[in-house]
Amino acid sequence: MESVRIAAAPRIVQPVGDGVARLCGYITGNSALATLLIIIGALAIVVCAGLLVLRKWWPTTTIGQALQGNGTVVWCCAGLLVGLMLILPAQILPFVAKVLATLFQVVLDIFSAIFGI
């Protein structure tokens, strides 16, 4: 007798990307909110870039000495990425959501193969 596959791991990558793109469309559809996000993103980029400049060229200042740990670079890079996402949400956020959904899809596929679903 043939086995019939009752269910399989759901395909989530494209629906997640479409949902995030729709959400970004709602957010950027409001011009005041879009402008506010651009300003906040630009400020985040300027602050993080300024901290990296202080860390590199003025390490003897109080702020420069506080920024000498390796974790500082990671946090500044994360701040730069967040600022970029705030400036261009419709281009970056669906891509990031699809990457994360792909990782989760791999886990779902592995569980589907293990349990024979």
Coordinates of C-alpha atoms in Angstrom, one line a residue:
M1 CA 0.0 0.0 0.0
E2 CA 1.3 3.4 -0.8
S3 CA 1.9 5.9 1.9
V4 CA 0.1 9.2 1.5
R5 CA 1.7 12.4 2.8
I6 CA -0.9 14.0 4.9
A7 CA 0.9 17.2 5.6
A8 CA 4.3 18.8 4.8
A9 CA 6.3 21.6 6.4
P10 CA 4.6 24.8 5.4
R11 CA 6.4 27.1 3.0
I12 CA 6.8 30.4 4.9
V13 CA 9.5 32.4 3.2
Q14 CA 7.4 34.1 0.5
P15 CA 4.4 34.8 2.7
V16 CA 6.6 36.3 5.4
G17 CA 8.4 38.5 2.9
D18 CA 5.0 39.6 1.4
G19 CA 3.6 40.4 4.8
V20 CA 6.6 42.5 5.9
A21 CA 6.6 44.3 2.5
R22 CA 2.9 45.1 3.1
L23 CA 3.6 46.3 6.6
C24 CA 6.4 48.6 5.3
G25 CA 4.0 49.9 2.7
Y26 CA 1.6 51.0 5.4
I27 CA 4.4 52.6 7.4
T28 CA 5.9 54.5 4.5
G29 CA 2.5 55.4 3.2
N30 CA 2.2 58.0 6.0
S31 CA 4.6 60.7 4.9
A32 CA 5.0 62.1 8.4
L33 CA 6.0 58.8 9.9
A34 CA 8.3 58.1 7.0
T35 CA 10.1 61.4 7.5
L36 CA 10.4 60.7 11.2
L37 CA 11.9 57.3 10.5
I38 CA 14.4 58.9 8.1
I39 CA 15.4 61.5 10.6
I40 CA 15.8 58.9 13.4
G41 CA 17.8 56.6 11.1
A42 CA 20.1 59.4 10.0
L43 CA 20.7 60.4 13.6
A44 CA 21.5 56.8 14.5
I45 CA 24.0 56.6 11.6
V46 CA 25.6 59.9 12.5
V47 CA 26.0 59.0 16.2
C48 CA 27.4 55.5 15.5
A49 CA 29.8 56.8 12.9
G50 CA 30.9 59.6 15.3
L51 CA 31.5 57.1 18.0
L52 CA 33.7 55.0 15.7
V53 CA 35.6 58.1 14.7
L54 CA 36.2 59.0 18.4
R55 CA 37.3 55.5 19.1
K56 CA 39.8 55.5 16.2
W57 CA 41.3 59.0 16.1
W58 CA 40.9 60.3 19.7
P59 CA 41.4 57.3 21.9
T60 CA 42.9 59.4 24.8
T61 CA 39.6 61.3 25.4
T62 CA 37.1 60.1 28.0
I63 CA 34.7 58.9 25.4
G64 CA 37.4 57.4 23.3
Q65 CA 38.7 55.4 26.3
A66 CA 35.2 54.2 27.1
L67 CA 34.8 52.9 23.5
Q68 CA 38.0 50.8 23.3
G69 CA 36.3 47.4 23.9
N70 CA 35.6 45.0 21.0
G71 CA 31.9 45.0 21.9
T72 CA 31.7 48.7 21.0
V73 CA 32.4 48.0 17.3
V74 CA 29.7 45.4 17.2
W75 CA 27.1 47.7 18.8
C76 CA 28.1 50.6 16.5
C77 CA 27.8 48.4 13.4
A78 CA 24.4 47.2 14.7
G79 CA 23.4 50.8 15.2
L80 CA 24.5 51.6 11.6
L81 CA 22.3 48.7 10.3
V82 CA 19.3 49.8 12.4
G83 CA 19.7 53.4 11.0
L84 CA 19.9 52.0 7.5
M85 CA 16.8 49.9 8.1
L86 CA 14.9 53.0 9.4
I87 CA 15.9 55.0 6.3
L88 CA 15.0 52.3 3.8
P89 CA 12.5 50.0 5.4
A90 CA 10.7 48.9 2.3
Q91 CA 14.0 47.7 0.7
I92 CA 15.8 46.1 3.7
L93 CA 13.2 44.7 6.1
P94 CA 11.6 42.3 3.6
F95 CA 15.0 40.9 2.7
V96 CA 15.9 40.5 6.4
A97 CA 12.6 38.8 7.1
K98 CA 13.1 36.4 4.2
V99 CA 16.5 35.5 5.5
L100 CA 15.2 34.8 9.0
A101 CA 12.2 32.9 7.5
T102 CA 14.6 30.8 5.4
L103 CA 16.5 29.7 8.5
F104 CA 13.2 28.8 10.2
Q105 CA 12.1 27.0 7.1
V106 CA 15.2 24.8 7.2
V107 CA 14.3 23.8 10.8
L108 CA 10.8 23.0 9.7
D109 CA 12.1 20.9 6.8
I110 CA 14.4 19.0 9.1
F111 CA 11.6 18.2 11.5
S112 CA 9.4 17.2 8.6
A113 CA 12.0 14.8 7.3
I114 CA 12.7 13.3 10.8
F115 CA 9.1 12.8 11.8
G116 CA 8.0 11.7 8.2
I117 CA 5.4 14.4 7.9

